[in-house]
Amino acid sequence: MKRILVTGGAGFIGSHLCERLLDQGHEVLCIDNFYTGARRNVARLMDNANFELMRHDVTFPLFVEVDEIYNLACPASPIHYQFDPVQTTKTSVHGAINMLGLAKRRRAKIFQASTSEVYGDPTEHPQTEEYWGNVNPIGFRSCYDEGKRCAETLFFDYHRQHKLRIKVARIFNTYGPRMHPNDGRVVSNFVVQALKGEPITLYGDGQQTRSFCFVDDLVEGFLRLMDTGDEVTGPINLGNPGEFTIKQLAETVIRLTGSKSTLEFRPLPQDDPRQRQPDISKAKAILDWAPTIQLEEGVQRTIAYFDDLLKSGEA
Ligand code: NAD
Ligand code: UDP
């Protein structure tokens, strides 16, 4: 049994990770400032004696005794990370410094939830880990993209300078139950709009592409990466290579919900990448990992979650 810290553990991905770690018999300390996370995401874990929830902001130092750290704290949806961009950069950069400092003191292994956004609006397709990216340093997405890039830099400098054991995952668009219903990300937006019979908001012409990974697949990738030998640092892409246009996603959601919603075209946000698809050869070779849940099944499970949430009056 290990003592494992999950920062941002009350968020969408973090709550699924806490659940899996508890299932494996570990002790989990979940910290979160509840900026985009919610107690309800971890409510079912509160009765587990191995689970502890603490309100804490990662931009402040933390002194706890743990063996492993998963650093997920950071708002992930453009609406939320652009709401207070200075805090977003602080969360990524100061948060990384604080968690790396903790890992250094404890000699703990540390995992970083990085992002495909480090590739920016990519000029290479699909994106391999060797691609250095095409990122606007002064745009609306920069607080998130550059914050995450700087966090990666810090992880690798702590690794080289202090011999820290690091694991950096570059996560591509992930979806599933417990996404924030109002966080503006495309899957939650479309599913909630379809269930309410409201127009589906397509930004631009809807021909931009994304590759959507179901959260259970992603968490499996996290666990496998954390379990690799010390020589494996990443960065490793984790995502589902199945590439769809946003319009195709809208049509899938309408079909699976049986909704009467219509499509409504809206302006494309600034710096919105045209195309995004992970090359997961490394994850396949090193982790023997590949996603197993296809879009239809994942979207169906997500619809079931939001349907319950809407019926319970919580969204
Ligand atoms: P989320 O917003 O649901 O979760 C983030 C959690 O971090 C929330 O619970 C939030 O309250 C918490 N948080 C934010 N700032 C904090 C701070 N200063 N101190 C403590 N807690 C803080 O988002 P998610 O989709 O679960 O993303 C989790 C991680 O994965 C993030 O680091 C994100 O950048 C990364 N990621 C997610 C995706 C995706 O598609 N979901 C893609 C790439 C990377
Ligand atoms: N998008 C859309 N309608 C929405 C929300 C998003 O057309 O209601 C588009 C958005 O412009 C982007 C894609 O869907 O091209 C994915 O957006 P999301 O915010 O989920 O993630 P990211 O842009 O970070 O990949």
XYZ file of C-alpha atoms and ligand atoms in Angstrom:
384
model
C 0.000 0.000 0.000
C 1.349 3.421 -1.004
C 0.392 6.899 0.218
C -0.526 8.795 -2.916
C -1.250 12.499 -3.324
C -3.595 13.564 -6.122
C -3.722 17.330 -6.723
C -6.907 18.467 -8.465
C -8.400 15.200 -7.249
C -11.944 16.561 -7.006
C -11.935 17.431 -10.706
C -13.159 15.385 -13.631
C -10.106 13.208 -14.322
C -8.746 13.430 -10.764
C -11.881 11.910 -9.228
C -11.654 8.880 -11.539
C -7.967 8.514 -10.710
C -8.629 8.650 -6.928
C -11.256 5.942 -7.360
C -8.889 3.632 -9.271
C -6.061 4.133 -6.763
C -8.382 3.313 -3.844
C -9.580 0.198 -5.729
C -5.940 -0.862 -5.907
C -5.754 -0.612 -2.103
C -3.699 2.577 -1.780
C -4.139 5.451 0.628
C -5.201 8.570 -1.278
C -4.810 12.165 -0.185
C -6.861 14.342 -2.520
C -6.200 18.082 -2.495
C -8.243 20.638 -4.387
C -9.219 24.302 -4.131
C -12.611 23.496 -5.759
C -12.094 26.074 -8.495
C -13.558 23.749 -11.130
C -13.789 20.571 -9.068
C -16.643 19.621 -6.776
C -17.172 17.623 -3.610
C -19.912 15.670 -5.370
C -17.233 14.165 -7.674
C -15.632 12.397 -4.714
C -18.713 12.094 -2.472
C -18.868 8.327 -2.903
C -15.235 8.002 -1.739
C -15.745 9.834 1.544
C -16.744 6.663 3.427
C -13.513 4.931 2.437
C -11.071 5.006 5.376
C -8.149 5.209 2.927
C -9.429 8.447 1.388
C -8.781 11.957 2.660
C -9.979 15.207 1.079
C -8.206 18.475 1.876
C -8.931 21.998 0.620
C -5.618 23.394 -0.541
C -4.341 25.625 -3.332
C -1.190 24.239 -5.000
C 0.205 27.730 -5.456
C 1.022 27.491 -1.732
C 3.569 25.022 -0.327
C 2.296 21.748 1.105
C 3.993 19.597 3.705
C 2.632 16.053 3.760
C 4.173 12.590 3.855
C 3.492 10.735 0.612
C 5.240 8.212 -1.656
C 3.818 9.246 -5.020
C 2.285 12.434 -6.433
C -0.084 12.890 -9.361
C -0.153 16.621 -10.198
C -3.454 17.364 -11.946
C -4.421 20.681 -10.356
C -5.217 23.192 -13.101
C -8.456 24.259 -14.748
C -8.610 22.499 -18.113
C -11.444 24.090 -20.024
C -10.765 27.278 -22.013
C -13.644 29.164 -20.316
C -12.293 28.450 -16.857
C -8.589 28.844 -17.515
C -9.171 32.143 -19.356
C -11.394 33.549 -16.591
C -8.396 34.294 -14.334
C -5.378 33.787 -16.611
C -2.809 34.978 -14.067
C -4.035 32.398 -11.562
C -3.898 29.736 -14.323
C -0.208 30.393 -14.973
C 0.482 30.514 -11.231
C -1.301 27.195 -10.749
C 0.797 25.512 -13.423
C 4.128 27.110 -12.569
C 4.050 27.739 -8.791
C 2.003 24.563 -8.390
C 4.691 22.558 -10.207
C 7.462 24.147 -8.129
C 5.629 23.372 -4.879
C 4.822 19.793 -5.821
C 8.335 19.177 -7.172
C 9.725 20.588 -3.928
C 7.540 18.184 -1.982
C 8.656 15.293 -4.209
C 12.297 16.271 -3.702
C 11.978 16.357 0.090
C 10.138 13.004 0.139
C 12.115 11.474 -2.777
C 8.647 10.693 -4.144
C 7.871 9.766 -7.732
C 5.891 12.552 -9.423
C 3.513 12.545 -12.388
C 2.569 15.659 -14.358
C -0.722 16.012 -16.228
C 0.593 17.933 -19.216
C -1.389 18.550 -22.341
C -1.531 18.382 -26.110
C -1.811 22.188 -25.878
C 1.987 22.265 -25.585
C 1.869 21.588 -29.357
C -0.271 24.725 -29.859
C -1.820 24.963 -33.325
C 0.365 22.188 -34.725
C 2.068 22.323 -38.100
C 2.798 18.575 -37.900
C 0.132 15.944 -37.951
C -0.319 13.693 -36.020
C 1.776 15.061 -33.159
C 4.690 13.006 -31.886
C 6.488 13.779 -28.629
C 9.479 15.064 -30.656
C 7.445 17.943 -32.117
C 8.240 21.203 -30.278
C 4.953 22.899 -31.010
C 3.566 26.076 -32.507
C 2.364 28.122 -29.554
C 1.326 31.771 -29.441
C 3.035 33.162 -26.297
C 0.739 36.192 -25.914
C -2.750 34.973 -26.824
C -5.800 33.992 -24.788
C -4.737 30.357 -24.553
C -1.143 31.196 -23.606
C -1.733 31.236 -19.823
C -2.582 27.554 -20.075
C -0.275 26.466 -22.922
C 2.816 28.310 -21.726
C 2.082 27.485 -18.076
C 2.020 23.786 -18.942
C 5.156 24.139 -21.091
C 6.999 25.816 -18.214
C 5.786 23.077 -15.857
C 7.334 20.486 -18.207
C 10.586 22.459 -18.175
C 10.571 22.439 -14.368
C 9.912 18.690 -14.261
C 12.859 17.968 -16.547
C 15.171 20.371 -14.704
C 14.299 18.754 -11.347
C 14.967 15.410 -12.996
C 18.383 16.473 -14.359
C 19.420 18.650 -11.419
C 17.963 16.725 -8.462
C 17.589 13.229 -9.954
C 13.875 13.290 -9.296
C 11.794 10.440 -10.723
C 9.339 12.136 -13.081
C 6.542 10.949 -15.374
C 5.138 13.475 -17.836
C 1.963 12.628 -19.767
C 0.687 14.835 -22.590
C -3.053 14.366 -22.449
C -5.244 14.877 -25.506
C -8.967 15.776 -25.284
C -10.560 13.511 -22.703
C -14.242 13.229 -21.858
C -16.641 11.243 -19.719
C -18.843 11.331 -16.620
C -18.099 14.121 -14.094
C -17.027 16.704 -16.628
C -18.264 20.057 -15.364
C -21.671 20.631 -17.008
C -20.906 24.324 -17.695
C -17.216 24.198 -18.466
C -17.718 24.900 -22.143
C -15.791 21.893 -23.399
C -17.215 20.446 -26.514
C -18.456 17.023 -25.359
C -20.182 18.293 -22.201
C -21.615 21.280 -24.088
C -23.084 19.167 -26.877
C -24.476 16.470 -24.577
C -26.138 18.966 -22.217
C -27.497 21.018 -25.137
C -28.883 17.876 -26.822
C -30.504 16.612 -23.620
C -32.135 20.007 -23.027
C -33.248 20.229 -26.690
C -31.262 23.462 -27.101
C -29.308 24.336 -30.279
C -25.901 22.650 -30.587
C -23.293 25.435 -30.753
C -20.723 24.704 -33.470
C -17.773 27.103 -33.502
C -16.444 27.975 -36.957
C -17.499 25.606 -39.721
C -17.252 22.575 -37.425
C -14.586 21.055 -39.709
C -11.805 21.397 -37.101
C -10.853 17.987 -35.709
C -10.207 16.545 -32.284
C -9.460 13.035 -31.000
C -11.514 12.094 -27.957
C -10.322 9.695 -25.274
C -12.707 8.199 -22.720
C -11.595 8.921 -19.153
C -11.283 5.249 -18.048
C -8.786 4.599 -20.848
C -6.795 7.676 -19.880
C -6.574 6.743 -16.199
C -5.309 3.280 -17.176
C -2.542 5.060 -19.114
C -1.664 7.181 -16.036
C -1.282 4.088 -13.841
C 0.867 2.292 -16.403
C 3.120 5.321 -16.843
C 3.547 5.744 -13.087
C 4.517 2.054 -12.812
C 7.351 2.227 -15.366
C 11.013 2.019 -14.386
C 12.927 5.157 -13.371
C 14.456 5.517 -16.852
C 11.005 6.335 -18.299
C 10.290 10.043 -17.849
C 8.053 10.816 -20.812
C 6.782 13.025 -22.223
C 4.330 10.446 -23.497
C 1.204 11.244 -25.486
C -1.977 9.750 -24.040
C -5.112 10.048 -26.126
C -7.315 8.302 -28.611
C -6.036 8.575 -32.205
C -9.590 8.268 -33.640
C -10.015 11.700 -35.253
C -13.426 13.311 -35.788
C -14.627 16.704 -36.961
C -16.580 18.685 -34.384
C -19.587 18.481 -36.736
C -19.362 14.675 -36.723
C -19.324 14.770 -32.927
C -22.448 16.967 -32.911
C -24.233 14.553 -35.238
C -23.235 11.558 -33.100
C -24.545 13.239 -29.931
C -27.848 14.154 -31.621
C -28.298 10.588 -32.896
C -27.452 8.911 -29.568
C -29.687 11.196 -27.506
C -32.512 11.133 -30.076
C -32.603 14.913 -29.617
C -34.448 17.389 -31.826
C -31.667 19.980 -31.337
C -30.545 21.903 -34.415
C -26.993 23.019 -35.307
C -26.110 26.666 -34.632
C -22.869 28.062 -36.103
C -20.892 30.561 -33.986
C -17.540 32.358 -34.518
C -14.384 30.302 -33.988
C -12.480 31.331 -30.820
C -8.989 32.849 -31.212
C -6.102 30.347 -31.636
C -8.504 27.410 -31.876
C -6.366 24.567 -33.316
C -7.619 23.247 -36.696
C -6.498 19.701 -36.191
C -5.372 17.592 -33.289
C -4.539 13.906 -33.187
C -2.048 12.082 -30.999
C 0.635 9.753 -32.254
C 0.556 7.146 -29.470
C 3.320 4.851 -30.771
C 5.398 5.544 -27.649
C 2.551 4.738 -25.267
C 1.911 1.515 -27.187
C 5.576 0.484 -27.151
C 6.515 1.560 -23.613
C 3.239 1.107 -21.716
C 1.558 -1.502 -23.910
C -1.373 0.908 -23.784
C -4.030 1.886 -26.289
C -7.577 3.140 -25.797
C -10.269 0.458 -25.837
C -13.480 2.508 -25.594
C -14.733 3.873 -28.892
C -16.492 7.220 -29.263
C -20.064 5.859 -29.458
C -19.747 3.830 -26.252
C -18.011 6.633 -24.387
C -20.524 9.233 -25.519
C -23.369 6.934 -24.472
C -21.885 6.596 -20.966
C -21.421 10.365 -20.797
C -25.021 10.958 -21.887
C -26.241 8.624 -19.107
C -24.271 10.656 -16.534
C -25.557 14.054 -17.666
C -29.087 12.715 -17.990
C -29.010 11.704 -14.288
C -27.409 15.014 -13.325
C -30.059 17.055 -15.152
C -32.871 14.969 -13.674
C -31.454 15.438 -10.166
C -31.542 19.208 -10.735
C -27.785 19.581 -10.133
C -27.035 20.986 -13.605
P -10.885 19.834 -14.029
O -11.013 21.310 -14.162
O -12.122 19.031 -13.870
O -9.896 19.457 -12.842
C -8.895 20.295 -12.364
C -8.969 20.286 -10.841
O -7.906 21.103 -10.325
C -10.282 20.867 -10.305
O -10.802 20.011 -9.319
C -9.868 22.216 -9.744
O -10.704 22.653 -8.698
C -8.444 21.928 -9.296
N -7.605 23.126 -9.204
C -7.486 24.142 -10.083
N -6.606 25.055 -9.641
C -6.142 24.577 -8.450
C -5.211 25.080 -7.498
N -4.561 26.243 -7.682
N -4.986 24.347 -6.377
C -5.644 23.175 -6.168
N -6.542 22.655 -7.036
C -6.774 23.352 -8.170
O -10.080 19.349 -15.313
P -9.662 17.887 -15.801
O -10.186 17.736 -17.168
O -9.974 16.870 -14.773
O -8.080 18.075 -15.920
C -7.171 17.540 -14.978
C -5.748 17.799 -15.465
O -5.552 17.174 -16.738
C -5.430 19.276 -15.648
O -4.117 19.521 -15.214
C -5.523 19.480 -17.133
O -4.688 20.524 -17.584
C -5.074 18.127 -17.665
N -5.618 17.871 -19.007
C -6.942 17.563 -19.189
C -7.420 17.360 -20.476
C -8.866 17.007 -20.755
O -9.223 16.852 -21.920
N -9.725 16.825 -19.790
C -6.555 17.464 -21.569
C -5.228 17.796 -21.336
C -4.764 17.990 -20.049
N -16.431 23.745 -29.729
C -17.626 23.929 -30.414
N -18.762 24.158 -29.694
C -18.773 24.216 -28.343
C -17.560 24.020 -27.627
C -16.404 23.799 -28.371
O -17.673 23.886 -31.647
O -19.871 24.425 -27.762
C -15.206 23.465 -30.495
C -14.004 24.341 -30.150
O -14.011 25.536 -30.914
C -12.849 23.431 -30.511
C -13.381 22.025 -30.195
O -14.804 22.148 -30.168
O -12.565 23.513 -31.883
C -12.877 21.465 -28.876
O -13.088 22.451 -27.887
P -12.784 22.210 -26.346
O -13.018 23.521 -25.666
O -13.565 21.039 -25.867
O -11.262 21.785 -26.269
P -9.896 22.293 -26.949
O -10.160 23.435 -27.900
O -9.059 22.690 -25.810
O -9.432 21.087 -27.675
